[in-house]
Short mmCIF file of C-alpha atoms and ligand atoms in Angstrom, two decimals:
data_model
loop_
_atom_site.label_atom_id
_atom_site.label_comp_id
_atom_site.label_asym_id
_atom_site.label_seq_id
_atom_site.Cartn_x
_atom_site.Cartn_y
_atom_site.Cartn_z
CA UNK A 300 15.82 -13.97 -15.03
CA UNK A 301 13.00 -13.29 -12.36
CA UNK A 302 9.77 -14.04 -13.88
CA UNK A 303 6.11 -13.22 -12.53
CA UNK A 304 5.42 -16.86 -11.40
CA UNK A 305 8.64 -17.46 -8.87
CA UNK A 306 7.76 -16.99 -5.74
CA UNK A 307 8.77 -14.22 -3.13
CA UNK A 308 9.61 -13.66 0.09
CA UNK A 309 7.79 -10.39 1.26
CA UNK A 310 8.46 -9.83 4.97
CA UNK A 311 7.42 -12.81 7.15
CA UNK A 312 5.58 -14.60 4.01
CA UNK A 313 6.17 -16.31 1.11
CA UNK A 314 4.06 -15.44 -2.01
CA UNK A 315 3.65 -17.91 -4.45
CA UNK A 316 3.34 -15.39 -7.24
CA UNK A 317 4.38 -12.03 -7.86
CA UNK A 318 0.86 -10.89 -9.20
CA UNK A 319 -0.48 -8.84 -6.23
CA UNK A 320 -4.13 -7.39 -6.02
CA UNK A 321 -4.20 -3.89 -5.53
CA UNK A 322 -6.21 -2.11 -3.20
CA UNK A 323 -9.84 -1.47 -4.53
CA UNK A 324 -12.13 0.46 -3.19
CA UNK A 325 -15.93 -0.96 -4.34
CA UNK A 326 -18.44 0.67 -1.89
CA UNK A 327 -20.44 -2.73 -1.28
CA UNK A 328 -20.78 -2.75 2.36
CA UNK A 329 -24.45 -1.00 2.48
CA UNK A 330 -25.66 -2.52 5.29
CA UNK A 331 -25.61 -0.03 8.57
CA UNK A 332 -22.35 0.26 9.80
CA UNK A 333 -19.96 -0.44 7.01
CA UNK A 334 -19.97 -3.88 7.67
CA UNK A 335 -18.43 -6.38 5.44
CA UNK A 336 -20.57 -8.91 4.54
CA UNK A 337 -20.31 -12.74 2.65
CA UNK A 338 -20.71 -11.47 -1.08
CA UNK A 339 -17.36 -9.40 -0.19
CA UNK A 340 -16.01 -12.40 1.43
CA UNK A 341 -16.97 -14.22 -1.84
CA UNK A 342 -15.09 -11.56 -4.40
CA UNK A 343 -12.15 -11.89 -2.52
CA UNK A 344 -11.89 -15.32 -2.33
CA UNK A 345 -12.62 -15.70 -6.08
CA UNK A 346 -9.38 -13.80 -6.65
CA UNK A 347 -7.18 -16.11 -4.32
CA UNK A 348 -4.57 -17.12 -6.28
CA UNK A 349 -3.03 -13.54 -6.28
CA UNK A 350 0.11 -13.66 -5.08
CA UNK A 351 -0.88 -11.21 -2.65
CA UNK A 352 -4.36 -9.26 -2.00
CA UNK A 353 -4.43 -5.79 -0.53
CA UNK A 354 -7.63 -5.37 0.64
CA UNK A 355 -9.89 -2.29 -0.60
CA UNK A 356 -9.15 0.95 1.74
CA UNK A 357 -10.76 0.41 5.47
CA UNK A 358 -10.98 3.70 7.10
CA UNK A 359 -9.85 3.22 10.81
CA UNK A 360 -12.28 5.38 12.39
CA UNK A 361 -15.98 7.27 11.64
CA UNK A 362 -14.17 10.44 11.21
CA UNK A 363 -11.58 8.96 8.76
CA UNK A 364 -14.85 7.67 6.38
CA UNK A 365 -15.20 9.94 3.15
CA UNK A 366 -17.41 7.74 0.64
CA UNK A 367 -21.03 5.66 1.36
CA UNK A 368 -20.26 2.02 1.73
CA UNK A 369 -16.59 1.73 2.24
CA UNK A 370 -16.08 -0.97 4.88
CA UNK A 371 -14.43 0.09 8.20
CA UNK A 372 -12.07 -1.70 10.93
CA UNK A 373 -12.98 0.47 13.97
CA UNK A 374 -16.20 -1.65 15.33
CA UNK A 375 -16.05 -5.43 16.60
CA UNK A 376 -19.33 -6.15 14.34
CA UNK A 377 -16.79 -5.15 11.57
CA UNK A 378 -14.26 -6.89 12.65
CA UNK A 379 -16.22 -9.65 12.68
CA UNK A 380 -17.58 -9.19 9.38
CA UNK A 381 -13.93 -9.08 8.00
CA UNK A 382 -13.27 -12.28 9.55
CA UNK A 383 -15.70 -13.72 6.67
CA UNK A 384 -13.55 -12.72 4.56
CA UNK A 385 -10.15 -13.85 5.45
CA UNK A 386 -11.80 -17.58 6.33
CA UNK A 387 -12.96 -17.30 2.87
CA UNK A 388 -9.55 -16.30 1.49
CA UNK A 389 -7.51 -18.47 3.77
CA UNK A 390 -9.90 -22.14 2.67
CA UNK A 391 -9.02 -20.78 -1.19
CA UNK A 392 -5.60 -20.99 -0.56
CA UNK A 393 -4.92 -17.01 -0.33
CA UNK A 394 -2.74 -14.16 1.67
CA UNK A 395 -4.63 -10.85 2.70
CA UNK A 396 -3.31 -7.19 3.99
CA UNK A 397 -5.77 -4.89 5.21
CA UNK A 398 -5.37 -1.47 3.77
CA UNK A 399 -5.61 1.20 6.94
CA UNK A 400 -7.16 4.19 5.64
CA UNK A 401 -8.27 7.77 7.04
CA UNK A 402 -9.29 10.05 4.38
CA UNK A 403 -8.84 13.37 5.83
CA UNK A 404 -9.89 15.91 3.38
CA UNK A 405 -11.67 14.34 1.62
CA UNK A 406 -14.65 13.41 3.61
CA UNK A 407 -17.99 15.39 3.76
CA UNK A 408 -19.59 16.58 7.27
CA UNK A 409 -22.38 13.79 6.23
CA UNK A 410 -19.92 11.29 7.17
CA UNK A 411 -18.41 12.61 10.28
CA UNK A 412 -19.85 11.05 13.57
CA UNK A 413 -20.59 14.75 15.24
CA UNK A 414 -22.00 16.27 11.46
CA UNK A 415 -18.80 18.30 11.42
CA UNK A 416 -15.84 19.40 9.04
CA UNK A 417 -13.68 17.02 7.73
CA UNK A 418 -10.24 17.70 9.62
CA UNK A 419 -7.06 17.90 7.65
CA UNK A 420 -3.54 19.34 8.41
CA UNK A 421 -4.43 22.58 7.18
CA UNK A 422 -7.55 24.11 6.08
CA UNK A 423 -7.23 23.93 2.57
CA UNK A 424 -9.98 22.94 0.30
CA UNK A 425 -9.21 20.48 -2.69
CA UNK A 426 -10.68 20.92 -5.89
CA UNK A 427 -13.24 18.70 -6.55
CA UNK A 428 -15.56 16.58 -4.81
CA UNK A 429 -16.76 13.42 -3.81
CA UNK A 430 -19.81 11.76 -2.71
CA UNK A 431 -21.84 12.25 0.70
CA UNK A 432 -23.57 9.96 2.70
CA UNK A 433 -26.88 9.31 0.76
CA UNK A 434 -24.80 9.06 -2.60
CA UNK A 435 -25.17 12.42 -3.84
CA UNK A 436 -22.38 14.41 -5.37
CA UNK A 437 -20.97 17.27 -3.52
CA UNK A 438 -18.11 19.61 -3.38
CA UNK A 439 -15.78 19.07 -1.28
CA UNK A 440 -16.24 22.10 2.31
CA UNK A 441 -12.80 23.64 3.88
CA UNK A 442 -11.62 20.77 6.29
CA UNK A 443 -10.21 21.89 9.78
CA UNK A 444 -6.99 21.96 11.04
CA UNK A 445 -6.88 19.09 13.32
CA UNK A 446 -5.27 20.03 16.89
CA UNK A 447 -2.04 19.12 17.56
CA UNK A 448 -3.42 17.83 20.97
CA UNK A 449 -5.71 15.66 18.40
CA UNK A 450 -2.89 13.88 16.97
CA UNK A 451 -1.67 11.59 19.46
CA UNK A 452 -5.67 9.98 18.45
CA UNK A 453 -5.20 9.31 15.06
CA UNK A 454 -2.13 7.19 15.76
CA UNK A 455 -4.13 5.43 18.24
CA UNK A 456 -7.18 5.25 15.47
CA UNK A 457 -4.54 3.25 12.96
CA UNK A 458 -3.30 1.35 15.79
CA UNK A 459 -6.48 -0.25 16.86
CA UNK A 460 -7.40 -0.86 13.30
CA UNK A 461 -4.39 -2.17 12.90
CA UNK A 462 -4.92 -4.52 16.45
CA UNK A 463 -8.61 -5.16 14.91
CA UNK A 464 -7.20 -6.55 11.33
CA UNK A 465 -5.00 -8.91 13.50
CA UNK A 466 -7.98 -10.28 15.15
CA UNK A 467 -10.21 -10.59 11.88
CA UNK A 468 -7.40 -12.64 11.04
CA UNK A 469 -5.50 -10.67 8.20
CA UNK A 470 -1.98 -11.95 7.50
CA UNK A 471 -0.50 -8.10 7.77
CA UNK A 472 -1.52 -4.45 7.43
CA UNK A 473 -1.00 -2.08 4.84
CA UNK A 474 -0.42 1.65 5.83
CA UNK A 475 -2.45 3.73 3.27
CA UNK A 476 -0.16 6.83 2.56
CA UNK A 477 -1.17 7.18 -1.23
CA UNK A 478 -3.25 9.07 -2.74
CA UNK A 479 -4.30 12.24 -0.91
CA UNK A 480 -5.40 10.80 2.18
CA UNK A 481 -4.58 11.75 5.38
CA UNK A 482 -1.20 11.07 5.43
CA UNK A 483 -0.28 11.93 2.44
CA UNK A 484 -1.94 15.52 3.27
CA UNK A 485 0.55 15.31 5.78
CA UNK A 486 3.31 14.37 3.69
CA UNK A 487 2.90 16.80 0.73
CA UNK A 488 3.30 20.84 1.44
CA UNK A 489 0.85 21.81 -1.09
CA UNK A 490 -1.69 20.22 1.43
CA UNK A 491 0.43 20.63 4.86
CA UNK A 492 1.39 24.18 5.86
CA UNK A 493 1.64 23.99 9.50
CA UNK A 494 3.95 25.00 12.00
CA UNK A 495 4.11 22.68 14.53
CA UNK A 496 6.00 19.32 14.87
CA UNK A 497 4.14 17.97 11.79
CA UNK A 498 4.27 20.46 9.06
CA UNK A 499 7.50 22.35 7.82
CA UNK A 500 10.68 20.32 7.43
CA UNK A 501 10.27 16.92 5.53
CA UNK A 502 10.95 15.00 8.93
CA UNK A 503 8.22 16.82 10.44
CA UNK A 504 5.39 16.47 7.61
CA UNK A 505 6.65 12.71 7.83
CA UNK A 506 6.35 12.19 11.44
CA UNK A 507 2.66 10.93 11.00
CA UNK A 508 3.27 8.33 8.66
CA UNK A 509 6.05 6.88 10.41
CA UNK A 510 4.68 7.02 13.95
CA UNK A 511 1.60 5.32 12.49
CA UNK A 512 4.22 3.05 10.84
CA UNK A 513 5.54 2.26 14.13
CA UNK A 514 2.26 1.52 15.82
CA UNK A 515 1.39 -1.40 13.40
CA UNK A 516 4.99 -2.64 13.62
CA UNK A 517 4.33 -2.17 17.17
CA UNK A 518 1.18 -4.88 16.86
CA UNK A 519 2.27 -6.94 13.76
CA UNK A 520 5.73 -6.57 13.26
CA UNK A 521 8.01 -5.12 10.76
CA UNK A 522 7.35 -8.56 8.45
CA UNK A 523 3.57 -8.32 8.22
CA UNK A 524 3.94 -3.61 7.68
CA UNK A 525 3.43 -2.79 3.63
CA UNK A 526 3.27 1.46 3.64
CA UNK A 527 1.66 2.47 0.10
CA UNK A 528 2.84 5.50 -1.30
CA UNK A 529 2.33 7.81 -4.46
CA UNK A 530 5.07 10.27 -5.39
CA UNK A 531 3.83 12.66 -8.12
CA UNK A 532 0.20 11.77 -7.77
CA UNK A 533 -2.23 14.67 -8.55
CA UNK A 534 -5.41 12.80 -7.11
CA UNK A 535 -7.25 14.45 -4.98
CA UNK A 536 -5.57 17.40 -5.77
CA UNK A 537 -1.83 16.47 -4.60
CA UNK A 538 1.19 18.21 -4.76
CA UNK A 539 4.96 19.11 -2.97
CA UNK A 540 7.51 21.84 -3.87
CA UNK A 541 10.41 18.84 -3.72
CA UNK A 542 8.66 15.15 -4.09
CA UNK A 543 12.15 13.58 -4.83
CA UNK A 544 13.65 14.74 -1.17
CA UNK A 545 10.45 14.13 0.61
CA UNK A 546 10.42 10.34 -0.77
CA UNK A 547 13.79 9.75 -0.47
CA UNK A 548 13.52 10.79 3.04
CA UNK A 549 10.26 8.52 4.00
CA UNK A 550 11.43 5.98 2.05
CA UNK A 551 15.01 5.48 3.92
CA UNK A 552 13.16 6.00 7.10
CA UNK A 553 10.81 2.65 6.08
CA UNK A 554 14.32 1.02 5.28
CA UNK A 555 15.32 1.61 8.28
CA UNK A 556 12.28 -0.22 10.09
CA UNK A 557 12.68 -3.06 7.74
CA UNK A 558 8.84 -3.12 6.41
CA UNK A 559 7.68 -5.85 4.47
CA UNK A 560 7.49 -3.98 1.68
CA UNK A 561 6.74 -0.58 -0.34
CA UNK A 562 4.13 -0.07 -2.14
CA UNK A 563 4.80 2.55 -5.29
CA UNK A 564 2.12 3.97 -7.70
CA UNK A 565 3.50 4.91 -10.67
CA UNK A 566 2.11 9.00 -12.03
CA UNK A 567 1.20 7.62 -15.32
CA UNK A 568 -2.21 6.37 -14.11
CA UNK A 569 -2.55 9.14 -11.43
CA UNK A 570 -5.65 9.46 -11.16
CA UNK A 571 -6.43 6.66 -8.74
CA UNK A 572 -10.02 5.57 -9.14
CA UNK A 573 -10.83 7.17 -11.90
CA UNK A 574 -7.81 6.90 -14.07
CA UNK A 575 -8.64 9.56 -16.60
CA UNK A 576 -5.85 11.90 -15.65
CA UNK A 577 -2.61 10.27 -17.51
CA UNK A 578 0.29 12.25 -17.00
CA UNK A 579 2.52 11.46 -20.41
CA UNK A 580 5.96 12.94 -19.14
CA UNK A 581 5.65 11.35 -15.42
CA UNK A 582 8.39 9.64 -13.89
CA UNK A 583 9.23 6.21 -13.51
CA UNK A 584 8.92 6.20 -9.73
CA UNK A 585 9.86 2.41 -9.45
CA UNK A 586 12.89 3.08 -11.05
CA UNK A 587 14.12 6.65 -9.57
CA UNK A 588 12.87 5.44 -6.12
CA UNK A 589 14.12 1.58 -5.91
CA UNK A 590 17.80 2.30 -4.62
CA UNK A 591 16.13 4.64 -2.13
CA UNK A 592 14.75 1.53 -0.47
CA UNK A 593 16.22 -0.84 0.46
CA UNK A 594 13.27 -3.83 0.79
CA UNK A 595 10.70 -5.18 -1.38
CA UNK A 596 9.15 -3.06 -3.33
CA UNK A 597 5.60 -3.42 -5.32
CA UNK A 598 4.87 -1.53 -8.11
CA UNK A 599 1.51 -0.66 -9.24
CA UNK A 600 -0.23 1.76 -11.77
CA UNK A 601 -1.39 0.78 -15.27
CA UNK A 602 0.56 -2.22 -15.91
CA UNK A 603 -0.42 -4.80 -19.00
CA UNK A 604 1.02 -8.55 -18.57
CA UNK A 605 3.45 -7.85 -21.07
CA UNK A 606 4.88 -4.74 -19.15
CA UNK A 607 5.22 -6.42 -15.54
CA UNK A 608 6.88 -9.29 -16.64
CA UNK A 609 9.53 -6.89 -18.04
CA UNK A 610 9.48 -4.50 -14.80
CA UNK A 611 10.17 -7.80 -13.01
CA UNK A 612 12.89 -9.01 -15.18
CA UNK A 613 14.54 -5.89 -15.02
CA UNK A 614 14.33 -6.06 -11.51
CA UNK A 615 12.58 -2.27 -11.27
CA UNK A 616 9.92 -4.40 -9.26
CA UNK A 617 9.98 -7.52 -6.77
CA UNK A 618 5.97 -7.79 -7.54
CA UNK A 619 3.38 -5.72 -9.54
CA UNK A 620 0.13 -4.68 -8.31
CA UNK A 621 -2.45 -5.13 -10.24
CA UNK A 622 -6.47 -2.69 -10.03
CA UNK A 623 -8.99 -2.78 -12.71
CA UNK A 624 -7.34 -6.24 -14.28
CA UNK A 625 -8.45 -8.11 -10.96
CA UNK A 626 -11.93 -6.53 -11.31
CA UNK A 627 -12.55 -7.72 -14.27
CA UNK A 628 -10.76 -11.40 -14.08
CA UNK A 629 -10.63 -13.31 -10.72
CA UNK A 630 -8.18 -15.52 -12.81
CA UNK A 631 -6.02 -13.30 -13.26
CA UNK A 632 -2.78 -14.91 -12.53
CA UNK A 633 -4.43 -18.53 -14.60
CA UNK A 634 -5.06 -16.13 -17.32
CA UNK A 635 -1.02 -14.43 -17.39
CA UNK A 636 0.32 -17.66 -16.87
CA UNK A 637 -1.64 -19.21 -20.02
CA UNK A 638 -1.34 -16.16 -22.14
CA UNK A 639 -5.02 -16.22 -22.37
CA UNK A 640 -7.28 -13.09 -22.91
CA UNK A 641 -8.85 -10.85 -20.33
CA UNK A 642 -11.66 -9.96 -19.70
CA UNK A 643 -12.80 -6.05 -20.38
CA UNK A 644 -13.86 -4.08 -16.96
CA UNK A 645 -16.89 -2.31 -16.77
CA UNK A 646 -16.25 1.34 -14.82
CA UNK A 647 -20.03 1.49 -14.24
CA UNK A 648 -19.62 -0.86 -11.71
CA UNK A 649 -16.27 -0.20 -10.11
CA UNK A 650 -18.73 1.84 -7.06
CA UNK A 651 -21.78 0.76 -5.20
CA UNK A 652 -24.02 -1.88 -6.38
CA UNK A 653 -24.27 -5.43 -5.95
CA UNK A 654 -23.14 -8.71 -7.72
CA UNK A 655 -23.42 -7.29 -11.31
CA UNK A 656 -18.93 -6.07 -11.81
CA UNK A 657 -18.35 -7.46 -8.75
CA UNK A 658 -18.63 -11.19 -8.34
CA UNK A 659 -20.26 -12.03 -12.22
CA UNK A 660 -17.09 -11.62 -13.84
CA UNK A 661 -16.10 -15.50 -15.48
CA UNK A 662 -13.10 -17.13 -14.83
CA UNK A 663 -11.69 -19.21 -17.45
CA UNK A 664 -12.64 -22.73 -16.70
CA UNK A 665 -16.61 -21.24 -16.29
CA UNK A 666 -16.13 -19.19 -19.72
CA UNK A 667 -15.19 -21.90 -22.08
C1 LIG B 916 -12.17 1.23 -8.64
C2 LIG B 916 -10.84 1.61 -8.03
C3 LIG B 916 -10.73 1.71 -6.65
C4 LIG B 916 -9.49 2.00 -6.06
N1 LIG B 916 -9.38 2.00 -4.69
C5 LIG B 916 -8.17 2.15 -4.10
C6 LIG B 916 -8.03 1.99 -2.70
O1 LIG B 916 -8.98 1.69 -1.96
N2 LIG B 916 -6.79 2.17 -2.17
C7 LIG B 916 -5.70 2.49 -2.95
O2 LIG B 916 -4.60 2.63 -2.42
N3 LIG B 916 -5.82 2.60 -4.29
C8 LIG B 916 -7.02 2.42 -4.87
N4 LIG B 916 -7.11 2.47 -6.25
C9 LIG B 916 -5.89 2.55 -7.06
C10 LIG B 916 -5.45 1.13 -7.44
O3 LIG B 916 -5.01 0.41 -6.31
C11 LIG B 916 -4.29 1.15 -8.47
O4 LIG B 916 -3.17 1.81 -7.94
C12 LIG B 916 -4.73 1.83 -9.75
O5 LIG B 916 -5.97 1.30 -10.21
C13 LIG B 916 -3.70 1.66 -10.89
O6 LIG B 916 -3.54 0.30 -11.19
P1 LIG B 916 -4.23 -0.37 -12.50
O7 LIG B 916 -3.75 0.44 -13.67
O8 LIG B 916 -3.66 -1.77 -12.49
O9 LIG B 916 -5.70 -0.32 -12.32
C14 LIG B 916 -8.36 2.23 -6.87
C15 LIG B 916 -8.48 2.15 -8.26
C16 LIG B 916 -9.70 1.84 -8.84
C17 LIG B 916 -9.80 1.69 -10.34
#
């Protein structure tokens, strides 16, 4: 029986653990120019012993920014700046993806480099809203259609991230299409209603993804590509007429290329970052998606100890992602293996702020 502490072989690597850390966006890169910065490279590296990190969501371009203090890969002074942080995660012993990230939609003119409207696939507004530049909350303004002459830049936006994360010495890339970012605006028809090469059929609102796909395989190789995906998400106001055709279709396509892996959120804890919108009568995605693909999947969305050792065992899951466990214990995987209690997170400080929910949080040895 497969158990949480063999090891795994996830594209070109070989994790020593199958607890991976999630993706987490923490807004703690304040200084001018979303620059990662050593208290970053100090949380990461106090969570080391993950199988696997995933590194918070690292928008790949100015315009792709849509929250204060989210860390970019687009600049060399953040490249360099990330470097910090996989030194510091490489000495503890530690693997790190960079999550690529454009946000699309949901951005706010404050944080576009020319002051104007979020672009998008189609100019729909989501419900909602999120935060602009100096922190305050606003509602979210009708994004513009991007161009279809504008698309051929965006690939080459997540390809020079992706090139960027290679030289800030990441061990691979993970494509963000979760969510109700970009991509996934692309991929979904409640958000995608245009009538070009990239909107209509399923192989056309998935042409994005994959031809991002194929620019970081292009740079890192199919071994070192995760794609993240979230079938039946509502975040960020998310939605598609037919989700099980339009996943089964992206997800045989990311067979196909042989990617390191799949990343799969599961509906039940939809509501990304803020986790109060529990769907009771979602899906199992792991399980109605896993014969779709045919590699190494992750699964990640409001998972206990107790219930990823027996997604693992079933073999739903190769590996489960874990969020707000790895915020609150840097131990994590000590703690599992021990059977030892976790520590409680504190939402207050998921966003923004310093030290205090970020790097305070004891590990075992320091809390006995
Ligand atoms: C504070 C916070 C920030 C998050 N940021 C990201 C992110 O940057 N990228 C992403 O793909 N998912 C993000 N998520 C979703 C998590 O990766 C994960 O899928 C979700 O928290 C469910 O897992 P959990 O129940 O183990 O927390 C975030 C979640 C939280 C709580």
């Amino acid at each position: 029986m497969t158990t949480l502490f063999d090891s795994l072989k996830l594209g070109d690597l070989t994790l020593p653990n199958r607890l991976v850390m999630a993706p987490l966006t923490r807004m703690r890169s304040r200084q001018p120019g979303n620059i990662p910065h050593s208290l970053n490279a100090t949380y990461y590296a106090q969570r080391a012993t993950a199988g696997l990190i995933v590194s918070e969501a690292t928008q790949v371009s100015q315009q792709g920014q849509g929250y204060p203090a989210t860390p970019g890969i687009h600049t060399a002074e953040q490249t360099a700046g990330w470097r910090l942080v996989t030194d510091a995660v490489h000495q503890a012993g530690g693997r790190i993806f960079l999550q690529l990230w454009h946000v699309g939609r949901i951005s706010h003119t404050s944080h576009q480099p020319d002051g104007g409207l979020p672009v998008a696939p189609s100019a729909i507004t989501p419900s909602g809203g999120t935060f602009s530049a100096d922190w305050k909350q606003v509602a979210f303004e009708t994004p513009r259609a991007l161009e279809l002459d504008e698309i051929p830049g965006i690939v080459e936006d997540f390809r020079h991230g992706a090139q960027n994360a290679k030289d800030a010495g990441f061990d691979g890339v993970e494509v963000h299409g979760a969510n109700g970012y970009l991509l996934d605006q692309f991929l979904q028809d409640g958000s995608n209603q245009r009538g070009d090469s990239y909107g209509g059929s399923i192989e056309n609102r998935a042409r994005l993804l994959l031809e991002i796909v194929d620019a970081a395989i292009e740079i890192w190789g199919a071994g070192r590509v995760g794609v993240r995906l979230s079938p039946f998400g509502t975040f960020n106001d998310m939605h598609d007429s037919d989700p099980i055709a339009l996943f089964t279709y992206v997800l045989q396509q990311l067979s196909v290329r042989g990617v390191a892996y799949v990343h799969l959120i599961e509906p039940r804890s939809s509501a990304a970052g803020s986790m109060d919108k529990v769907i009771e009568d979602a899906p199992d995605t792991a399980q109605l998606f896993r014969q779709a693909f045919t590699g190494t999947l992750i699964s990640a969305g409001g998972y206990t100890a107790d219930s990823a050792k027996l997604a693992v065992a079933d073999g739903q899951a190769d590996a489960i992602a874990f969020g707000r466990l790895f915020i609150a214990n840097p131990d994590l995987v000590e703690r599992v293996r021990a059977g030892a209690a976790l520590n409680a997170y504190d939402r207050a400080t998921f966003y923004g702020g310093d030290k205090k929910g970020y790097t305070d949080y004891p590990s075992l040895a320091k809390s006995v």
